Tab-separated table of C-alpha atoms in Angstrom:
chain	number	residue	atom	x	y	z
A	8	UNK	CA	90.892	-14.676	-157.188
A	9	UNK	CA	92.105	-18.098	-156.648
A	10	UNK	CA	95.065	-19.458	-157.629
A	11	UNK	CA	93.306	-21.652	-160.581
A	12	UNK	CA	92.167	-18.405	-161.651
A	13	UNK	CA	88.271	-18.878	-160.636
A	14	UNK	CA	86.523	-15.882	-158.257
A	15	UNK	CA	84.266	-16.164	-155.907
A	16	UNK	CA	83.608	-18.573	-152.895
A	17	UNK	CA	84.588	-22.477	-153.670
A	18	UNK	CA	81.572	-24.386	-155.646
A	19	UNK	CA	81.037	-27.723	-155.118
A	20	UNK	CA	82.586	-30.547	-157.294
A	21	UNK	CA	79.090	-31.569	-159.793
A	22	UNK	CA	79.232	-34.989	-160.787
A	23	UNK	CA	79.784	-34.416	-164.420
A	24	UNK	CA	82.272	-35.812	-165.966
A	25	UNK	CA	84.959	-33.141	-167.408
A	26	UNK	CA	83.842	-30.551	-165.100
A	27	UNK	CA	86.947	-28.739	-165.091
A	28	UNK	CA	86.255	-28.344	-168.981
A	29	UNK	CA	82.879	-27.202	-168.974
A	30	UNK	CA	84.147	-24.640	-166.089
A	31	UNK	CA	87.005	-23.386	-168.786
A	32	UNK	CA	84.358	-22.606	-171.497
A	33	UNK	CA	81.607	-21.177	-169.579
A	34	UNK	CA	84.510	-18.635	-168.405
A	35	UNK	CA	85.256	-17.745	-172.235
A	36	UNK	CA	84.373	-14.508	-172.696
A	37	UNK	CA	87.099	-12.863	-174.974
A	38	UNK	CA	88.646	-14.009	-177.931
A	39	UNK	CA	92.721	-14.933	-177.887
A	40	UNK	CA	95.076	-11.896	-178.685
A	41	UNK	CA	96.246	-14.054	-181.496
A	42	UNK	CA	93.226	-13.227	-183.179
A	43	UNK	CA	94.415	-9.593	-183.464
A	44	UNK	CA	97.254	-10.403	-184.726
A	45	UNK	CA	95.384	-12.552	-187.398
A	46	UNK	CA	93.516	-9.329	-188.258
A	47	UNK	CA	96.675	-7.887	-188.355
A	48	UNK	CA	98.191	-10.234	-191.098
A	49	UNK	CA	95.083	-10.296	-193.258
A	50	UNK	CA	94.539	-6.855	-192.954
A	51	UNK	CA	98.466	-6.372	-195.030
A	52	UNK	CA	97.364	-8.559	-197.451
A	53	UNK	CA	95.050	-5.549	-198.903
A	54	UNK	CA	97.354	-3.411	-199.513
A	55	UNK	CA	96.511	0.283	-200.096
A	56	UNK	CA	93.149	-0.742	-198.088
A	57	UNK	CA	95.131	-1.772	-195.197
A	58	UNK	CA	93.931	0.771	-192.657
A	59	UNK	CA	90.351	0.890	-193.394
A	60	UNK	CA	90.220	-2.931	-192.900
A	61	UNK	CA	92.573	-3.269	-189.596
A	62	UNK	CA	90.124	-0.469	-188.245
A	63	UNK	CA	87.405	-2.117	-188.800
A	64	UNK	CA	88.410	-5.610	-187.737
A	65	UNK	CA	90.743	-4.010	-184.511
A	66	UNK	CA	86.869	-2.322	-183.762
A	67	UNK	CA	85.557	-6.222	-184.286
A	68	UNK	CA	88.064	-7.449	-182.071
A	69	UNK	CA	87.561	-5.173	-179.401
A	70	UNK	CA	84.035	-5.357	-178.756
A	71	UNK	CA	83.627	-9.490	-179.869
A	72	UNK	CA	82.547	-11.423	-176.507
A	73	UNK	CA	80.712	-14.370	-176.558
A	74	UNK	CA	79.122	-16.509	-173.523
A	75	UNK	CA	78.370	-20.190	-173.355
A	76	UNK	CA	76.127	-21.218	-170.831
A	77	UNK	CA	73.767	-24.434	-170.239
A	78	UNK	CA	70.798	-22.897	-171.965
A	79	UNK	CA	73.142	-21.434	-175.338
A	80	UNK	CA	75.761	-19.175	-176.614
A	81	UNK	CA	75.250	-15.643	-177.311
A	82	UNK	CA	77.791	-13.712	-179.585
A	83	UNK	CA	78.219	-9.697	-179.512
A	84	UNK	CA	80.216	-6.986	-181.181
A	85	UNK	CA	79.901	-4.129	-182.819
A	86	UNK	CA	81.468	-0.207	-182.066
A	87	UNK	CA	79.159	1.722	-184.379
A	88	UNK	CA	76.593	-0.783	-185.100
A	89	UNK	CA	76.044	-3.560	-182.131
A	90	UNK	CA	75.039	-6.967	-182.917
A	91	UNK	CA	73.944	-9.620	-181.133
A	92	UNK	CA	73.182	-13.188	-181.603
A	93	UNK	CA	71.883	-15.803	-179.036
A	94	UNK	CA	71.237	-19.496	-180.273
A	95	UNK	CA	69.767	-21.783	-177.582
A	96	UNK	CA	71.698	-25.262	-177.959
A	97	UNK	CA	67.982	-27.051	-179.251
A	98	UNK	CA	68.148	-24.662	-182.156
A	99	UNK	CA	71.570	-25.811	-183.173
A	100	UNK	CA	71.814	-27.902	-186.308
A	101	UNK	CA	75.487	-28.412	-186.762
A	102	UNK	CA	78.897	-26.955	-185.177
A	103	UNK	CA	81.650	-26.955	-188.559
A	104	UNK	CA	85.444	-26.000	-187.562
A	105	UNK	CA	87.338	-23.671	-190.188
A	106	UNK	CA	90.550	-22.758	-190.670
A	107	UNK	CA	93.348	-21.542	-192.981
A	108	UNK	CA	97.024	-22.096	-193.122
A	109	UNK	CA	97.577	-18.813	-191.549
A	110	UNK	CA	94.842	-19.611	-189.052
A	111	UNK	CA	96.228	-22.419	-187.970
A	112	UNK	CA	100.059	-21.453	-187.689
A	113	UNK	CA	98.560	-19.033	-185.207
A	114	UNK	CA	96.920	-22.316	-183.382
A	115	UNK	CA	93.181	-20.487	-183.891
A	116	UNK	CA	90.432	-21.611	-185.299
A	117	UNK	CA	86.734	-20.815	-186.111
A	118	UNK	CA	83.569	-22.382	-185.249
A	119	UNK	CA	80.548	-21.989	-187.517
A	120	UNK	CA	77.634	-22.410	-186.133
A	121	UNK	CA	74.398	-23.788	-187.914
A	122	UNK	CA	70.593	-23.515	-187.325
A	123	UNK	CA	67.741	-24.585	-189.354
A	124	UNK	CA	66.594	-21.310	-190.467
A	125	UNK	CA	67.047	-22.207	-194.205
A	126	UNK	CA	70.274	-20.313	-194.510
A	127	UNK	CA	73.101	-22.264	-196.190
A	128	UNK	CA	75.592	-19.796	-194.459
A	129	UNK	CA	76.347	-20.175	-190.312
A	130	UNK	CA	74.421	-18.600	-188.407
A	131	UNK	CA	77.209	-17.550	-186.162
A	132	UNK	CA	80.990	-17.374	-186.370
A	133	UNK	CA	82.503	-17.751	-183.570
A	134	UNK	CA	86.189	-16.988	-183.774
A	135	UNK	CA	89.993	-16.249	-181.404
A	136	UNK	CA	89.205	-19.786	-180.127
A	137	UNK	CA	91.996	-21.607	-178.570
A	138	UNK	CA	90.287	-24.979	-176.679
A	139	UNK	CA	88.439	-25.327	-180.227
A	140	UNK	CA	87.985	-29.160	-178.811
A	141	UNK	CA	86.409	-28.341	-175.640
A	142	UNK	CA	84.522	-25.836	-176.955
A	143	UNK	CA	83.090	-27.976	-179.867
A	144	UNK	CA	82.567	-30.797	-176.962
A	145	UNK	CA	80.699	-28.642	-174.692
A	146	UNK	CA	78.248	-27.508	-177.516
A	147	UNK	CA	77.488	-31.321	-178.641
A	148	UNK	CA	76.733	-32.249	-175.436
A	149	UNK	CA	74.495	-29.734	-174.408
A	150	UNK	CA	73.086	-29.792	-177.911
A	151	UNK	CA	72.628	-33.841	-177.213
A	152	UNK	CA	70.924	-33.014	-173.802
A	153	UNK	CA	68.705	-30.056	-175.390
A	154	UNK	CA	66.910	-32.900	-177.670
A	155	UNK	CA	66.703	-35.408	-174.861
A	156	UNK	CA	63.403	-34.947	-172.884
A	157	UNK	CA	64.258	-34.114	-168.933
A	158	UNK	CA	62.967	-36.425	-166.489
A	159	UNK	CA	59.357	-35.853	-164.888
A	160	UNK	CA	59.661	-34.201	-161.621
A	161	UNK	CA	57.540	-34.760	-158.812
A	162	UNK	CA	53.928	-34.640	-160.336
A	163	UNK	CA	52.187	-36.322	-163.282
A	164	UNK	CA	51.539	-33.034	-164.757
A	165	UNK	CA	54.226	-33.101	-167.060
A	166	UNK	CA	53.411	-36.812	-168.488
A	167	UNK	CA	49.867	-35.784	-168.977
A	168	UNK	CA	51.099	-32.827	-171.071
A	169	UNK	CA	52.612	-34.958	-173.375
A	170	UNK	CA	49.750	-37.180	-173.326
A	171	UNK	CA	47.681	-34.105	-174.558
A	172	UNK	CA	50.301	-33.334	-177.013
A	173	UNK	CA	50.636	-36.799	-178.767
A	174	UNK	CA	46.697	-36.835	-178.553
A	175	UNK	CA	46.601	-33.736	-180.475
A	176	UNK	CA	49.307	-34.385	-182.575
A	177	UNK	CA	47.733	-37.540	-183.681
A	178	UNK	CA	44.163	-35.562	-184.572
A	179	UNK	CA	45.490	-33.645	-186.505
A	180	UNK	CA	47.877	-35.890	-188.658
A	181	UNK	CA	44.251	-37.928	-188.991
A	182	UNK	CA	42.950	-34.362	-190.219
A	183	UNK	CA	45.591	-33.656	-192.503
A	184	UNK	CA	45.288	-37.183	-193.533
A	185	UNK	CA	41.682	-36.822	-194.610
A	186	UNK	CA	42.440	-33.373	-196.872
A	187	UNK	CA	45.268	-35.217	-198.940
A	188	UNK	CA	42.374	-38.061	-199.753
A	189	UNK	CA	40.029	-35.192	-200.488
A	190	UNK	CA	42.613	-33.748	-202.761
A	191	UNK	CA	43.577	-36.836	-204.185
A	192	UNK	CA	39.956	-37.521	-204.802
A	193	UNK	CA	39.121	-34.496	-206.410
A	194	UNK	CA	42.698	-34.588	-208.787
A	195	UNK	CA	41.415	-38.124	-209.957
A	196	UNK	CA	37.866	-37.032	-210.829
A	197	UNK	CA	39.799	-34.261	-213.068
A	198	UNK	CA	41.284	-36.523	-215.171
């Protein structure tokens, strides 16, 4: 271990900017201690319930990991039951940040993660986060650069694909195109 706490033998310098960063959330794996404590407080405010729900949220907290990467985040946890969820950043609608007074005495927040799967609830909750900046700014970009189209490598293969694709896409928008008049046709003659 070195002493900026990274392992392994000494990686290059990329030319990204904030690489430093993007290192510090890719090597988010855990979420804060605070958030146990967190569990901890809410888990008082039920009362007579108390040690059902601080079992069941101390079982949360010890099996929640999470990985970013360049292709997405994946989110696990679960004692009894495991669950896991891996988004891929191109899937990624919108990134909200939550928090409640409590929450944010503690200096945690939450990121709730959005997809278009028709769901008005996040798709993933992602929670114990400290850099909540850093983390939101590594998501965005790599969302940013998941829509952007990477650049043609040696070849014309890949430009020709998409030349297939618009082709195709255009035939059948003219197809669809056609139906609706057909439709439209046939609605006007019922009249």
């Amino acid at each position: 271990m070195t002493a900026d706490g990274a392992s392994g033998p000494p990686v290059a310098a990329s030319p990204r900017p904030g690489n430093d960063v993007d290192d510090r959330v890719r090597a988010l794996r855990r979420p804060h201690p605070k958030l146990l404590r967190y569990y901890f407080l809410f888990s008082l405010i039920t009362g007579p319930a108390f040690p059902v729900v601080f079992t069941i949220l101390f079982l949360r907290y010890r099996t929640l990991n999470y990985r970013f990467d360049d292709e997405g985040v994946t989110m696990s946890w679960g004692a009894v039951f495991k669950r896991e969820i891996s988004l891929t950043y191109s899937r990624i609608q919108d990134i909200h940040v939550q928090s409640n007074a409590v929450e944010r005495w503690l200096g945690l927040s939450r990121l709730l993660v959005q997809t278009a799967s028709g769901s008005a609830k996040a798709e993933m909750k992602v929670e114990g986060l400290l850099e909540l900046s850093a983390v939101r700014n590594f998501m965005y970009s790599r969302m940013r650069g998941a829509r952007v189209a990477p650049p043609a490598s040696a070849g014309a293969a890949p430009a020709s694909a998409a030349k297939d694709d618009s082709g195709e896409l255009a035939s059948t928008l003219r197809e669809i195109a056609r139906e609706v008049a057909a439709i439209r046709s046939a609605l006007e003659r019922g009249r």
